[in-house]
Amino acid sequence: MAGQFAGILRVSVPAAGHRGLSEALQALQGHGMRIQLAEGGEPQRSGKPILLDLVGNDRPGIVRDITRLLAEHDVNLESLITEVLPAPMSSEPLFHAEAMLAVPLELSLELLQERLETLADDLMVELNLRTDVQ
């Protein structure tokens, strides 16, 4: 991009605030920014919603390894929240991740769970999948 920054931002506002937000964003163009607005609807979920919860001793590469496995199975990572906190007894860094996944309809949940559990064993983390989410 020749030293330029480009980004995409998805914003949801009530209908009453749409015009004001649009005008405020367009006003930024006077400050050297190029703004392009496009209206869209609600995102369409591309698969079965699954909540992934992971806890384990912190170490580099946990997110990379989990997301690599998800990508190999065409699982969409819709949201990801991570944190590192001291473990209750030992105060060792404890990694926690919660992710909302959209699993392709043709992918067997049993197969995904099996692959994730194998990886969780390798990473020495506890991993749970919940299918009772909306």
mmCIF file of C-alpha atoms in Angstrom:
data_model
loop_
_atom_site.group_PDB
_atom_site.id
_atom_site.type_symbol
_atom_site.label_atom_id
_atom_site.label_comp_id
_atom_site.label_asym_id
_atom_site.label_seq_id
_atom_site.Cartn_x
_atom_site.Cartn_y
_atom_site.Cartn_z
ATOM 1 C CA MET A 1 0.000 0.000 0.000
ATOM 2 C CA ALA A 2 3.011 2.293 -0.479
ATOM 3 C CA GLY A 3 3.221 3.371 3.150
ATOM 4 C CA GLN A 4 -0.528 3.844 3.454
ATOM 5 C CA PHE A 5 -2.767 2.281 6.074
ATOM 6 C CA ALA A 6 -6.005 0.608 5.081
ATOM 7 C CA GLY A 7 -8.607 -0.795 7.419
ATOM 8 C CA ILE A 8 -12.141 -2.043 7.489
ATOM 9 C CA LEU A 9 -14.446 -1.328 10.385
ATOM 10 C CA ARG A 10 -17.900 -2.794 10.912
ATOM 11 C CA VAL A 11 -20.160 -0.624 13.040
ATOM 12 C CA SER A 12 -23.732 -1.193 14.130
ATOM 13 C CA VAL A 13 -25.850 1.759 15.256
ATOM 14 C CA PRO A 14 -29.574 2.277 15.810
ATOM 15 C CA ALA A 15 -31.372 3.694 12.767
ATOM 16 C CA ALA A 16 -31.773 7.065 14.509
ATOM 17 C CA GLY A 17 -27.977 7.448 14.809
ATOM 18 C CA HIS A 18 -27.106 6.381 11.267
ATOM 19 C CA ARG A 19 -27.172 9.831 9.684
ATOM 20 C CA GLY A 20 -25.117 11.494 12.434
ATOM 21 C CA LEU A 21 -22.475 8.779 12.318
ATOM 22 C CA SER A 22 -22.310 8.950 8.529
ATOM 23 C CA GLU A 23 -21.848 12.742 8.590
ATOM 24 C CA ALA A 24 -19.169 12.535 11.297
ATOM 25 C CA LEU A 25 -17.230 9.911 9.348
ATOM 26 C CA GLN A 26 -17.476 11.869 6.106
ATOM 27 C CA ALA A 27 -16.121 14.935 7.947
ATOM 28 C CA LEU A 28 -12.898 12.981 8.609
ATOM 29 C CA GLN A 29 -12.072 13.188 4.920
ATOM 30 C CA GLY A 30 -11.014 16.798 5.529
ATOM 31 C CA HIS A 31 -8.155 15.403 7.659
ATOM 32 C CA GLY A 32 -6.462 13.411 4.934
ATOM 33 C CA MET A 33 -8.547 10.262 5.293
ATOM 34 C CA ARG A 34 -10.505 8.516 2.591
ATOM 35 C CA ILE A 35 -13.757 7.127 3.955
ATOM 36 C CA GLN A 36 -16.031 4.765 2.076
ATOM 37 C CA LEU A 37 -19.317 3.750 3.693
ATOM 38 C CA ALA A 38 -21.370 0.714 2.771
ATOM 39 C CA GLU A 39 -24.581 -0.421 4.374
ATOM 40 C CA GLY A 40 -24.965 -4.048 5.256
ATOM 41 C CA GLY A 41 -27.295 -6.309 7.106
ATOM 42 C CA GLU A 42 -26.706 -8.647 9.984
ATOM 43 C CA PRO A 43 -23.867 -11.069 9.326
ATOM 44 C CA GLN A 44 -25.012 -14.495 8.238
ATOM 45 C CA ARG A 45 -23.675 -17.307 10.391
ATOM 46 C CA SER A 46 -21.786 -19.675 8.144
ATOM 47 C CA GLY A 47 -22.118 -22.813 10.263
ATOM 48 C CA LYS A 48 -23.093 -24.409 13.546
ATOM 49 C CA PRO A 49 -22.326 -22.147 16.528
ATOM 50 C CA ILE A 50 -19.896 -23.736 18.986
ATOM 51 C CA LEU A 51 -18.340 -22.176 22.090
ATOM 52 C CA LEU A 52 -14.749 -23.224 22.754
ATOM 53 C CA ASP A 53 -13.357 -22.733 26.260
ATOM 54 C CA LEU A 54 -9.678 -23.375 26.932
ATOM 55 C CA VAL A 55 -7.607 -23.143 30.130
ATOM 56 C CA GLY A 56 -3.978 -24.089 30.706
ATOM 57 C CA ASN A 57 -0.526 -22.951 31.725
ATOM 58 C CA ASP A 58 0.484 -19.991 29.596
ATOM 59 C CA ARG A 59 3.080 -20.513 26.900
ATOM 60 C CA PRO A 60 3.761 -19.061 23.436
ATOM 61 C CA GLY A 61 1.890 -20.619 20.534
ATOM 62 C CA ILE A 62 -1.393 -21.773 22.085
ATOM 63 C CA VAL A 63 -3.575 -19.457 19.998
ATOM 64 C CA ARG A 64 -1.502 -20.133 16.860
ATOM 65 C CA ASP A 65 -1.836 -23.908 17.213
ATOM 66 C CA ILE A 66 -5.575 -23.853 17.938
ATOM 67 C CA THR A 67 -6.381 -21.420 15.124
ATOM 68 C CA ARG A 68 -4.232 -23.407 12.678
ATOM 69 C CA LEU A 69 -6.256 -26.542 13.432
ATOM 70 C CA LEU A 70 -9.537 -24.612 13.097
ATOM 71 C CA ALA A 71 -8.446 -23.161 9.744
ATOM 72 C CA GLU A 72 -7.493 -26.635 8.472
ATOM 73 C CA HIS A 73 -11.127 -27.658 9.046
ATOM 74 C CA ASP A 74 -12.631 -24.432 7.591
ATOM 75 C CA VAL A 75 -13.964 -23.398 11.013
ATOM 76 C CA ASN A 76 -14.636 -19.666 11.238
ATOM 77 C CA LEU A 77 -13.394 -17.911 14.387
ATOM 78 C CA GLU A 78 -16.141 -15.342 15.006
ATOM 79 C CA SER A 79 -14.880 -13.977 18.319
ATOM 80 C CA LEU A 80 -11.943 -14.608 20.615
ATOM 81 C CA ILE A 81 -11.349 -13.381 24.150
ATOM 82 C CA THR A 82 -8.079 -14.268 25.868
ATOM 83 C CA GLU A 83 -6.525 -13.422 29.204
ATOM 84 C CA VAL A 84 -3.629 -14.501 31.369
ATOM 85 C CA LEU A 85 -4.194 -14.491 35.126
ATOM 86 C CA PRO A 86 -2.319 -15.955 38.088
ATOM 87 C CA ALA A 87 -3.426 -19.491 38.969
ATOM 88 C CA PRO A 88 -5.324 -19.614 42.306
ATOM 89 C CA MET A 89 -2.844 -21.740 44.259
ATOM 90 C CA SER A 90 0.513 -21.365 42.515
ATOM 91 C CA SER A 91 0.222 -17.877 40.982
ATOM 92 C CA GLU A 92 1.729 -19.332 37.784
ATOM 93 C CA PRO A 93 0.417 -17.608 34.634
ATOM 94 C CA LEU A 94 -2.812 -19.327 33.574
ATOM 95 C CA PHE A 95 -4.053 -18.783 30.024
ATOM 96 C CA HIS A 96 -7.795 -18.683 29.339
ATOM 97 C CA ALA A 97 -9.459 -18.370 25.939
ATOM 98 C CA GLU A 98 -13.104 -18.283 24.986
ATOM 99 C CA ALA A 99 -13.987 -18.437 21.296
ATOM 100 C CA MET A 100 -17.214 -18.460 19.336
ATOM 101 C CA LEU A 101 -16.833 -20.721 16.331
ATOM 102 C CA ALA A 102 -18.938 -21.301 13.231
ATOM 103 C CA VAL A 103 -18.374 -24.928 12.271
ATOM 104 C CA PRO A 104 -19.194 -25.942 8.677
ATOM 105 C CA LEU A 105 -22.410 -27.963 8.512
ATOM 106 C CA GLU A 106 -20.637 -30.824 6.748
ATOM 107 C CA LEU A 107 -17.935 -31.153 9.450
ATOM 108 C CA SER A 108 -18.654 -33.801 12.067
ATOM 109 C CA LEU A 109 -18.575 -32.311 15.555
ATOM 110 C CA GLU A 110 -17.162 -35.599 16.825
ATOM 111 C CA LEU A 111 -14.223 -35.335 14.406
ATOM 112 C CA LEU A 112 -13.573 -31.703 15.372
ATOM 113 C CA GLN A 113 -13.747 -32.558 19.079
ATOM 114 C CA GLU A 114 -11.368 -35.500 18.597
ATOM 115 C CA ARG A 115 -8.800 -33.343 16.742
ATOM 116 C CA LEU A 116 -9.062 -30.522 19.287
ATOM 117 C CA GLU A 117 -8.697 -32.937 22.225
ATOM 118 C CA THR A 118 -5.576 -34.458 20.654
ATOM 119 C CA LEU A 119 -4.108 -30.970 20.262
ATOM 120 C CA ALA A 120 -5.179 -30.020 23.805
ATOM 121 C CA ASP A 121 -3.288 -33.053 25.127
ATOM 122 C CA ASP A 122 -0.188 -31.949 23.200
ATOM 123 C CA LEU A 123 -0.535 -28.384 24.521
ATOM 124 C CA MET A 124 -1.357 -29.630 28.038
ATOM 125 C CA VAL A 125 -4.515 -27.515 28.258
ATOM 126 C CA GLU A 126 -8.112 -28.288 29.158
ATOM 127 C CA LEU A 127 -10.498 -27.688 26.290
ATOM 128 C CA ASN A 128 -14.305 -27.822 26.265
ATOM 129 C CA LEU A 129 -16.776 -27.386 23.417
ATOM 130 C CA ARG A 130 -20.377 -26.323 24.013
ATOM 131 C CA THR A 131 -23.041 -26.710 21.365
ATOM 132 C CA ASP A 132 -25.912 -25.182 23.364
ATOM 133 C CA VAL A 133 -25.194 -21.608 22.222
ATOM 134 C CA GLN A 134 -27.049 -19.260 19.890
#
